[in-house]
Amino acid sequence: MALSPRGCRRLLDPGGHGVLPVSRPRGVTMKRITIAVLIDALAWDIVEARGFLPELAHRRPLRTVLGFSSAALPSLLSGRHPDEHGRWFLYRRDPVESPFGFARLLAPFEGRGAIGRRVRTAYEKSFASLGGVRGYYNLYEVPLRYLPWFDLPERRPIFEPGALGRFPTLFDRLEERAIPHRVWFWRTPEERNFDELLSAAGEGDEAFLFFYAFELDGTMHARGTESEETRSKLRAYEEALRAALAAAARRADEASLLVFSDHGMVDVVRAIDVRSRVLALPFREGVDYLPFYDSTFARFWFRSQGAWAAIRDLLSGEEGGAWLAIEEEKRLRVHFPGREYGDAIFVARPGTVIAPSFMGSAPPAAMHGYHPEGKGSDGVLLSTRPIPEATRSILDLAALLEKEAARTHGETGNGDDR
Ligand SMILES: [Zn+2]
């Protein structure tokens, strides 16, 4: 990651979070600056083994939620469980709200070699420009014929105010309280975001800086947690964050850095081909049942009791995972009575992936999306400041960050310590 020299200022912020004036002198002093950095998939186990940013003296594992970032990020930013804010998986069954109706017309071409691949690419491009979805999504390898059954709950980026409707996120709270801040996320390239973070820490107007680092997650999926690529990405993050903290410290009485993550990461040791085994049963996919094969979850909706009984029995004997019981859904706060995320949900054990899946044919080198109490699933919180005793889960971060932002801004508390 190449960081541009200090002072390379960017006049326009494409994120719409403010414009840096050209005429203002550099290095305006500030009482406090807080840099809050969310590193996707920074696992507690990795931090423990490597000693990531060891100078951050206050360190703790954070329990995550069952699911992927599509569940963890809304929970982290709102302090609410998935069964409250409604976001669990990227795809949920909802043929009425589905933005993929047009895919039905192209589905017959899929699977016909080069023509099918061209049709799919053309569809993906047109959906990106016309689909009306501004939130994070990826069509991965979800079959075109099944897309019209599914909706994408995240219609606008989770890092924008109003993203969770009636549930305020950290960013809604910052707006409400008129706390100046800046936010970087996947909408702009990460390397450029790090350049801007450095400038903002050293000479920006906002004292509360929120940075979402998303590339480590993909590096680990592709190469594993022990790879040289992962090590070098971690080193680059350390270097960039040390530089930003140092830039803030040069002009603030107190410069704080909080580094946290949404979930962990586990190296993959085994892949199970659930789909082929289910297809071998005497029931028709897409007719007797609708499947969604995620990397670590196989979700099913049934139209026939026979199909449910057969698939249940088949996977009950599979060592690589287990059916999620309703009582466990409730305990983990991912119970959806409308069953929009699946009538029955099979969860892989840590280190096992379902491959091929709708996410891709080849298994990833590392994965997350396992039981939150399993090995490797914990996220982290590392801080220059003491961490409150009660902060134990990613759900505790929204309130903590809001408090830190208010403190940075100079508010001494308004009795609203949710
Ligand atoms: Zn991931």
Short mmCIF file of C-alpha atoms and ligand atoms in Angstrom, two decimals:
data_model
loop_
_atom_site.label_atom_id
_atom_site.label_comp_id
_atom_site.label_asym_id
_atom_site.label_seq_id
_atom_site.Cartn_x
_atom_site.Cartn_y
_atom_site.Cartn_z
CA MET A 1 0.00 0.00 0.00
CA ALA A 2 1.65 3.21 -1.12
CA LEU A 3 0.73 6.20 0.94
CA SER A 4 1.05 9.55 -0.72
CA PRO A 5 3.30 12.11 0.95
CA ARG A 6 1.77 14.04 3.77
CA GLY A 7 0.17 17.18 2.51
CA CYS A 8 -1.11 15.71 -0.73
CA ARG A 9 -4.57 17.07 -0.20
CA ARG A 10 -7.72 16.01 -1.89
CA LEU A 11 -10.16 18.81 -2.40
CA LEU A 12 -13.29 16.83 -3.05
CA ASP A 13 -14.60 14.08 -0.89
CA PRO A 14 -16.64 11.82 -3.18
CA GLY A 15 -18.28 10.35 -0.10
CA GLY A 16 -20.09 13.63 0.41
CA HIS A 17 -18.81 14.03 3.95
CA GLY A 18 -17.27 17.41 3.48
CA VAL A 19 -14.86 19.41 1.38
CA LEU A 20 -11.41 20.30 2.62
CA PRO A 21 -10.92 24.03 2.10
CA VAL A 22 -7.83 24.97 0.10
CA SER A 23 -7.00 28.14 2.00
CA ARG A 24 -7.05 26.82 5.56
CA PRO A 25 -3.55 26.54 7.02
CA ARG A 26 -2.23 23.05 7.70
CA GLY A 27 -1.98 21.54 11.13
CA VAL A 28 -4.77 23.44 12.88
CA THR A 29 -4.56 22.27 16.46
CA MET A 30 -7.37 20.29 18.01
CA LYS A 31 -8.11 19.18 21.51
CA ARG A 32 -8.91 15.60 20.57
CA ILE A 33 -8.90 13.43 17.47
CA THR A 34 -10.31 9.90 17.41
CA ILE A 35 -9.61 7.44 14.61
CA ALA A 36 -12.03 4.49 14.62
CA VAL A 37 -10.98 1.71 12.26
CA LEU A 38 -13.15 -1.26 11.39
CA ILE A 39 -11.01 -3.99 9.84
CA ASP A 40 -13.23 -6.60 8.24
CA ALA A 41 -12.40 -10.13 9.46
CA LEU A 42 -9.54 -9.17 11.77
CA ALA A 43 -9.76 -12.24 14.00
CA TRP A 44 -8.77 -12.25 17.67
CA ASP A 45 -6.76 -15.43 17.04
CA ILE A 46 -4.70 -13.68 14.33
CA VAL A 47 -4.10 -10.62 16.48
CA GLU A 48 -3.03 -12.85 19.39
CA ALA A 49 -0.67 -14.89 17.24
CA ARG A 50 0.90 -11.92 15.42
CA GLY A 51 0.73 -9.11 17.91
CA PHE A 52 -0.98 -6.68 15.51
CA LEU A 53 -0.37 -3.06 16.63
CA PRO A 54 1.07 -4.18 20.00
CA GLU A 55 1.37 -0.56 21.14
CA LEU A 56 -2.42 -0.45 21.56
CA ALA A 57 -2.34 -1.53 25.18
CA HIS A 58 -6.03 -2.29 25.66
CA ARG A 59 -7.06 -5.45 23.81
CA ARG A 60 -10.05 -7.74 23.93
CA PRO A 61 -11.84 -10.39 21.84
CA LEU A 62 -15.37 -9.49 20.77
CA ARG A 63 -18.14 -12.02 20.25
CA THR A 64 -19.77 -11.77 16.82
CA VAL A 65 -23.22 -12.78 15.52
CA LEU A 66 -24.10 -15.88 13.48
CA GLY A 67 -23.78 -14.96 9.81
CA PHE A 68 -21.54 -12.96 7.51
CA SER A 69 -20.78 -9.23 7.35
CA SER A 70 -24.33 -8.71 6.03
CA ALA A 71 -25.49 -9.46 9.60
CA ALA A 72 -22.42 -8.42 11.60
CA LEU A 73 -22.04 -4.88 10.21
CA PRO A 74 -25.66 -3.83 10.89
CA SER A 75 -25.33 -5.28 14.41
CA LEU A 76 -22.00 -3.58 15.03
CA LEU A 77 -23.26 -0.21 13.81
CA SER A 78 -26.69 -0.29 15.49
CA GLY A 79 -26.13 -2.36 18.65
CA ARG A 80 -29.11 -4.50 17.62
CA HIS A 81 -29.39 -8.22 17.01
CA PRO A 82 -30.23 -9.57 13.55
CA ASP A 83 -33.74 -10.56 14.73
CA GLU A 84 -34.30 -6.86 15.57
CA HIS A 85 -32.76 -5.01 12.60
CA GLY A 86 -33.86 -7.73 10.17
CA ARG A 87 -30.58 -8.21 8.29
CA TRP A 88 -29.13 -11.69 8.32
CA PHE A 89 -27.91 -12.89 4.92
CA LEU A 90 -27.16 -10.93 1.76
CA TYR A 91 -30.03 -12.79 0.04
CA ARG A 92 -33.46 -13.42 1.50
CA ARG A 93 -36.44 -15.06 -0.11
CA ASP A 94 -38.83 -12.37 -1.31
CA PRO A 95 -40.06 -12.79 -4.90
CA VAL A 96 -42.30 -9.68 -4.58
CA GLU A 97 -39.50 -7.27 -3.70
CA SER A 98 -36.85 -9.02 -5.79
CA PRO A 99 -34.93 -6.65 -8.08
CA PHE A 100 -33.96 -9.63 -10.29
CA GLY A 101 -37.21 -10.23 -12.24
CA PHE A 102 -35.47 -9.79 -15.60
CA ALA A 103 -33.04 -12.63 -14.83
CA ARG A 104 -35.92 -15.06 -15.45
CA LEU A 105 -35.88 -14.26 -19.19
CA LEU A 106 -32.16 -14.94 -19.49
CA ALA A 107 -32.08 -18.05 -17.31
CA PRO A 108 -32.60 -20.51 -20.22
CA PHE A 109 -29.23 -19.45 -21.68
CA GLU A 110 -27.31 -20.20 -18.51
CA GLY A 111 -25.29 -23.39 -18.59
CA ARG A 112 -24.93 -23.25 -22.40
CA GLY A 113 -21.17 -22.78 -22.45
CA ALA A 114 -19.75 -19.53 -23.83
CA ILE A 115 -23.17 -18.08 -24.75
CA GLY A 116 -24.41 -18.63 -21.22
CA ARG A 117 -21.35 -16.95 -19.75
CA ARG A 118 -21.75 -13.95 -22.06
CA VAL A 119 -25.43 -13.61 -21.15
CA ARG A 120 -24.56 -13.75 -17.46
CA THR A 121 -21.83 -11.10 -17.78
CA ALA A 122 -24.20 -8.83 -19.72
CA TYR A 123 -26.87 -9.30 -17.06
CA GLU A 124 -24.44 -8.51 -14.23
CA LYS A 125 -23.37 -5.31 -15.98
CA SER A 126 -26.89 -4.12 -16.67
CA PHE A 127 -28.00 -4.95 -13.12
CA ALA A 128 -25.13 -2.91 -11.70
CA SER A 129 -26.21 0.16 -13.65
CA LEU A 130 -30.00 -0.28 -13.60
CA GLY A 131 -30.80 -2.49 -10.63
CA GLY A 132 -31.29 0.41 -8.23
CA VAL A 133 -29.30 -1.27 -5.47
CA ARG A 134 -26.69 1.04 -3.94
CA GLY A 135 -25.82 -1.16 -0.97
CA TYR A 136 -23.20 -3.85 -0.97
CA TYR A 137 -24.08 -6.88 -3.07
CA ASN A 138 -22.41 -9.46 -5.27
CA LEU A 139 -24.20 -11.85 -7.61
CA TYR A 140 -21.40 -14.39 -7.11
CA GLU A 141 -22.59 -17.52 -8.93
CA VAL A 142 -26.23 -17.51 -7.85
CA PRO A 143 -28.08 -19.22 -10.73
CA LEU A 144 -30.05 -16.73 -12.85
CA ARG A 145 -33.17 -18.89 -12.58
CA TYR A 146 -33.20 -18.53 -8.80
CA LEU A 147 -32.36 -14.83 -8.53
CA PRO A 148 -36.02 -13.72 -9.04
CA TRP A 149 -36.88 -15.55 -5.80
CA PHE A 150 -34.53 -13.36 -3.78
CA ASP A 151 -34.28 -9.81 -2.56
CA LEU A 152 -31.20 -7.89 -1.44
CA PRO A 153 -32.08 -6.36 1.95
CA GLU A 154 -29.19 -3.86 1.83
CA ARG A 155 -30.51 -1.31 -0.66
CA ARG A 156 -28.26 1.48 0.54
CA PRO A 157 -24.75 1.30 2.01
CA ILE A 158 -24.78 0.43 5.71
CA PHE A 159 -22.27 3.27 6.24
CA GLU A 160 -24.77 5.93 5.18
CA PRO A 161 -27.31 7.48 7.57
CA GLY A 162 -30.76 5.90 7.35
CA ALA A 163 -29.39 2.54 6.18
CA LEU A 164 -31.39 0.52 8.72
CA GLY A 165 -34.66 2.43 8.44
CA ARG A 166 -36.19 2.89 11.89
CA PHE A 167 -33.11 1.59 13.70
CA PRO A 168 -30.51 4.32 14.05
CA THR A 169 -26.92 3.38 13.33
CA LEU A 170 -23.84 5.14 14.68
CA PHE A 171 -23.98 7.45 11.67
CA ASP A 172 -27.60 8.46 12.33
CA ARG A 173 -26.65 9.24 15.92
CA LEU A 174 -23.66 11.34 14.84
CA GLU A 175 -25.90 13.30 12.46
CA GLU A 176 -28.58 13.77 15.13
CA ARG A 177 -26.04 15.06 17.61
CA ALA A 178 -24.34 17.20 14.96
CA ILE A 179 -20.95 15.64 15.64
CA PRO A 180 -18.64 16.39 12.68
CA HIS A 181 -17.11 13.22 11.27
CA ARG A 182 -15.78 11.60 8.14
CA VAL A 183 -16.42 8.09 6.88
CA TRP A 184 -14.55 5.94 4.34
CA PHE A 185 -15.81 2.62 3.04
CA TRP A 186 -15.84 0.37 -0.04
CA ARG A 187 -17.31 3.00 -2.36
CA THR A 188 -13.81 4.35 -2.98
CA PRO A 189 -10.57 2.34 -3.36
CA GLU A 190 -8.94 1.39 -0.08
CA GLU A 191 -5.48 2.68 -0.95
CA ARG A 192 -6.88 6.09 -1.78
CA ASN A 193 -8.97 5.99 1.41
CA PHE A 194 -5.81 5.45 3.47
CA ASP A 195 -4.21 8.48 1.76
CA GLU A 196 -7.25 10.55 2.65
CA LEU A 197 -7.30 9.27 6.23
CA LEU A 198 -3.71 10.42 6.67
CA SER A 199 -4.53 13.89 5.33
CA ALA A 200 -7.68 14.14 7.43
CA ALA A 201 -5.85 13.10 10.61
CA GLY A 202 -3.09 15.62 9.99
CA GLU A 203 -5.07 18.57 8.72
CA GLY A 204 -8.77 17.82 8.31
CA ASP A 205 -11.65 19.63 9.96
CA GLU A 206 -13.40 16.62 11.50
CA ALA A 207 -12.10 15.17 14.76
CA PHE A 208 -13.95 11.84 14.56
CA LEU A 209 -12.74 9.69 11.67
CA PHE A 210 -14.39 6.37 10.85
CA PHE A 211 -12.52 4.08 8.48
CA TYR A 212 -13.71 0.74 7.11
CA ALA A 213 -10.81 -1.42 5.84
CA PHE A 214 -12.33 -4.14 3.67
CA GLU A 215 -9.43 -5.68 1.72
CA LEU A 216 -7.94 -7.96 4.39
CA ASP A 217 -11.10 -10.11 4.32
CA GLY A 218 -10.72 -10.82 0.60
CA THR A 219 -6.98 -11.45 0.90
CA MET A 220 -7.56 -14.07 3.58
CA HIS A 221 -10.42 -15.72 1.65
CA ALA A 222 -8.10 -16.06 -1.34
CA ARG A 223 -4.82 -16.90 0.39
CA GLY A 224 -5.51 -18.03 3.97
CA THR A 225 -4.63 -16.46 7.31
CA GLU A 226 -0.99 -17.59 7.29
CA SER A 227 -0.08 -16.48 3.76
CA GLU A 228 2.57 -13.94 2.88
CA GLU A 229 -0.14 -11.83 1.21
CA THR A 230 -2.07 -11.69 4.49
CA ARG A 231 1.06 -10.86 6.49
CA SER A 232 1.97 -8.06 4.14
CA LYS A 233 -1.58 -6.66 4.20
CA LEU A 234 -1.48 -6.64 8.01
CA ARG A 235 1.89 -4.88 7.96
CA ALA A 236 0.56 -2.28 5.52
CA TYR A 237 -2.45 -1.65 7.79
CA GLU A 238 -0.16 -1.25 10.81
CA GLU A 239 2.03 1.20 8.93
CA ALA A 240 -0.89 3.26 7.63
CA LEU A 241 -2.61 3.43 11.02
CA ARG A 242 0.59 4.35 12.86
CA ALA A 243 1.15 7.16 10.37
CA ALA A 244 -2.43 8.44 10.77
CA LEU A 245 -2.21 8.31 14.57
CA ALA A 246 1.14 10.11 14.52
CA ALA A 247 -0.28 12.80 12.22
CA ALA A 248 -3.21 13.30 14.60
CA ALA A 249 -0.91 13.35 17.65
CA ARG A 250 1.16 16.17 16.12
CA ARG A 251 -1.71 18.60 16.36
CA ALA A 252 -4.09 17.24 19.01
CA ASP A 253 -3.73 17.19 22.80
CA GLU A 254 -5.12 13.67 22.69
CA ALA A 255 -5.09 11.35 19.69
CA SER A 256 -6.95 8.05 20.11
CA LEU A 257 -7.08 4.99 17.90
CA LEU A 258 -9.67 2.23 18.16
CA VAL A 259 -9.28 -0.80 15.91
CA PHE A 260 -12.11 -3.33 15.81
CA SER A 261 -13.61 -6.00 13.60
CA ASP A 262 -16.94 -7.55 12.75
CA HIS A 263 -15.96 -11.24 12.91
CA GLY A 264 -13.02 -13.64 12.79
CA MET A 265 -11.56 -15.92 10.11
CA VAL A 266 -10.74 -19.63 10.03
CA ASP A 267 -8.48 -21.50 7.60
CA VAL A 268 -10.42 -23.99 5.52
CA VAL A 269 -9.41 -27.62 5.92
CA ARG A 270 -12.35 -29.39 4.30
CA ALA A 271 -14.99 -28.85 1.62
CA ILE A 272 -18.27 -30.74 1.40
CA ASP A 273 -20.28 -30.93 -1.80
CA VAL A 274 -23.77 -30.65 -0.33
CA ARG A 275 -25.46 -29.72 -3.59
CA SER A 276 -24.46 -32.86 -5.53
CA ARG A 277 -25.67 -35.06 -2.71
CA VAL A 278 -28.99 -33.23 -2.43
CA LEU A 279 -29.41 -33.33 -6.23
CA ALA A 280 -29.01 -37.11 -6.10
CA LEU A 281 -32.20 -37.37 -4.02
CA PRO A 282 -35.44 -38.03 -5.93
CA PHE A 283 -36.63 -34.42 -5.55
CA ARG A 284 -36.36 -31.55 -8.01
CA GLU A 285 -34.30 -28.49 -7.13
CA GLY A 286 -36.33 -25.34 -7.78
CA VAL A 287 -39.60 -27.33 -7.75
CA ASP A 288 -39.81 -29.43 -4.58
CA TYR A 289 -37.40 -27.16 -2.76
CA LEU A 290 -35.46 -23.95 -3.30
CA PRO A 291 -31.87 -23.95 -2.04
CA PHE A 292 -29.35 -21.23 -1.32
CA TYR A 293 -25.85 -22.62 -0.90
CA ASP A 294 -23.76 -20.04 0.96
CA SER A 295 -20.14 -20.79 1.84
CA THR A 296 -20.90 -22.07 5.32
CA PHE A 297 -24.69 -22.31 5.27
CA ALA A 298 -27.05 -24.40 3.19
CA ARG A 299 -30.48 -22.84 3.37
CA PHE A 300 -33.64 -24.48 2.04
CA TRP A 301 -37.26 -23.58 1.44
CA PHE A 302 -39.56 -26.54 0.95
CA ARG A 303 -42.67 -27.15 -1.14
CA SER A 304 -42.86 -30.80 -0.24
CA GLN A 305 -42.69 -32.54 3.12
CA GLY A 306 -40.96 -35.45 1.45
CA ALA A 307 -38.13 -33.22 0.24
CA TRP A 308 -37.68 -31.78 3.73
CA ALA A 309 -37.58 -35.22 5.35
CA ALA A 310 -35.09 -36.55 2.79
CA ILE A 311 -32.73 -33.55 2.93
CA ARG A 312 -32.94 -33.45 6.71
CA ASP A 313 -31.98 -37.11 7.00
CA LEU A 314 -29.22 -36.79 4.40
CA LEU A 315 -27.47 -33.90 6.15
CA SER A 316 -28.13 -35.13 9.68
CA GLY A 317 -25.43 -37.70 8.99
CA GLU A 318 -22.92 -35.11 7.76
CA GLU A 319 -20.03 -34.51 10.17
CA GLY A 320 -19.06 -31.22 8.52
CA GLY A 321 -22.02 -29.35 9.96
CA ALA A 322 -25.36 -29.46 11.73
CA TRP A 323 -28.91 -28.24 11.32
CA LEU A 324 -29.63 -25.04 13.21
CA ALA A 325 -32.33 -25.77 15.78
CA ILE A 326 -35.12 -23.23 16.31
CA GLU A 327 -34.14 -22.91 20.00
CA GLU A 328 -30.58 -22.11 18.93
CA GLU A 329 -31.82 -19.52 16.40
CA LYS A 330 -33.69 -17.85 19.24
CA ARG A 331 -30.73 -18.01 21.62
CA LEU A 332 -28.43 -16.50 18.99
CA ARG A 333 -31.05 -13.86 18.09
CA VAL A 334 -31.35 -14.90 14.44
CA HIS A 335 -34.86 -16.34 14.59
CA PHE A 336 -37.13 -15.12 11.78
CA PRO A 337 -40.69 -16.50 12.09
CA GLY A 338 -41.40 -15.49 8.44
CA ARG A 339 -38.59 -17.87 7.39
CA GLU A 340 -37.35 -15.42 4.76
CA TYR A 341 -33.79 -16.64 5.34
CA GLY A 342 -34.68 -20.33 5.11
CA ASP A 343 -37.19 -22.91 6.36
CA ALA A 344 -34.24 -25.05 7.42
CA ILE A 345 -30.62 -23.95 7.79
CA PHE A 346 -27.57 -26.19 7.86
CA VAL A 347 -24.40 -24.62 9.32
CA ALA A 348 -20.87 -25.87 8.55
CA ARG A 349 -18.43 -26.53 11.38
CA PRO A 350 -15.38 -24.24 11.72
CA GLY A 351 -12.87 -25.06 8.97
CA THR A 352 -15.43 -26.76 6.72
CA VAL A 353 -17.00 -25.04 3.71
CA ILE A 354 -19.82 -25.94 1.40
CA ALA A 355 -18.30 -26.04 -2.09
CA PRO A 356 -19.29 -25.72 -4.80
CA SER A 357 -21.80 -23.15 -3.61
CA PHE A 358 -23.67 -20.18 -5.05
CA MET A 359 -20.66 -18.14 -3.87
CA GLY A 360 -18.22 -20.00 -6.12
CA SER A 361 -17.15 -23.40 -7.34
CA ALA A 362 -13.76 -23.59 -5.65
CA PRO A 363 -13.46 -23.55 -1.85
CA PRO A 364 -11.89 -20.42 -0.34
CA ALA A 365 -8.60 -20.72 1.59
CA ALA A 366 -10.18 -19.24 4.72
CA MET A 367 -13.77 -18.53 5.73
CA HIS A 368 -15.97 -17.09 8.46
CA GLY A 369 -19.69 -17.42 9.06
CA TYR A 370 -19.43 -20.15 11.68
CA HIS A 371 -21.07 -20.52 15.06
CA PRO A 372 -20.07 -17.38 17.02
CA GLU A 373 -18.97 -19.49 19.97
CA GLY A 374 -16.70 -21.65 17.80
CA LYS A 375 -12.92 -21.31 17.52
CA GLY A 376 -11.68 -18.44 15.39
CA SER A 377 -14.98 -16.56 15.18
CA ASP A 378 -14.20 -13.74 17.62
CA GLY A 379 -13.47 -10.27 16.35
CA VAL A 380 -11.30 -7.77 18.23
CA LEU A 381 -11.20 -4.41 19.92
CA LEU A 382 -7.77 -2.78 20.32
CA SER A 383 -7.54 0.68 21.78
CA THR A 384 -5.18 3.36 22.99
CA ARG A 385 -7.71 4.01 25.77
CA PRO A 386 -9.08 1.64 28.44
CA ILE A 387 -11.97 -0.47 27.20
CA PRO A 388 -15.12 -0.45 29.37
CA GLU A 389 -15.62 -3.72 31.22
CA ALA A 390 -19.06 -4.21 29.63
CA THR A 391 -17.75 -4.12 26.04
CA ARG A 392 -17.72 -7.80 25.09
CA SER A 393 -19.56 -8.12 21.79
CA ILE A 394 -19.65 -6.33 18.45
CA LEU A 395 -23.10 -5.17 19.56
CA ASP A 396 -21.45 -3.04 22.26
CA LEU A 397 -19.42 -1.03 19.75
CA ALA A 398 -22.10 1.37 18.47
CA ALA A 399 -22.68 2.87 21.92
CA LEU A 400 -18.96 2.94 22.71
CA LEU A 401 -18.11 4.70 19.43
CA GLU A 402 -20.90 7.21 19.88
CA LYS A 403 -19.58 8.03 23.34
CA GLU A 404 -16.04 8.36 22.02
CA ALA A 405 -17.23 10.61 19.20
CA ALA A 406 -19.11 12.83 21.66
CA ARG A 407 -16.09 12.99 23.97
CA THR A 408 -13.85 13.87 21.04
CA HIS A 409 -16.28 16.58 20.01
CA GLY A 410 -16.16 18.03 23.50
CA GLU A 411 -19.54 16.94 24.83
CA THR A 412 -19.29 15.76 28.39
CA GLY A 413 -22.31 13.49 28.13
CA ASN A 414 -25.99 14.21 27.86
CA GLY A 415 -27.37 11.46 30.02
CA ASP A 416 -28.11 9.43 26.92
CA ASP A 417 -25.85 6.48 27.56
CA ARG A 418 -27.89 3.87 25.72
ZN ZN B 1 -15.52 -12.35 4.22
#
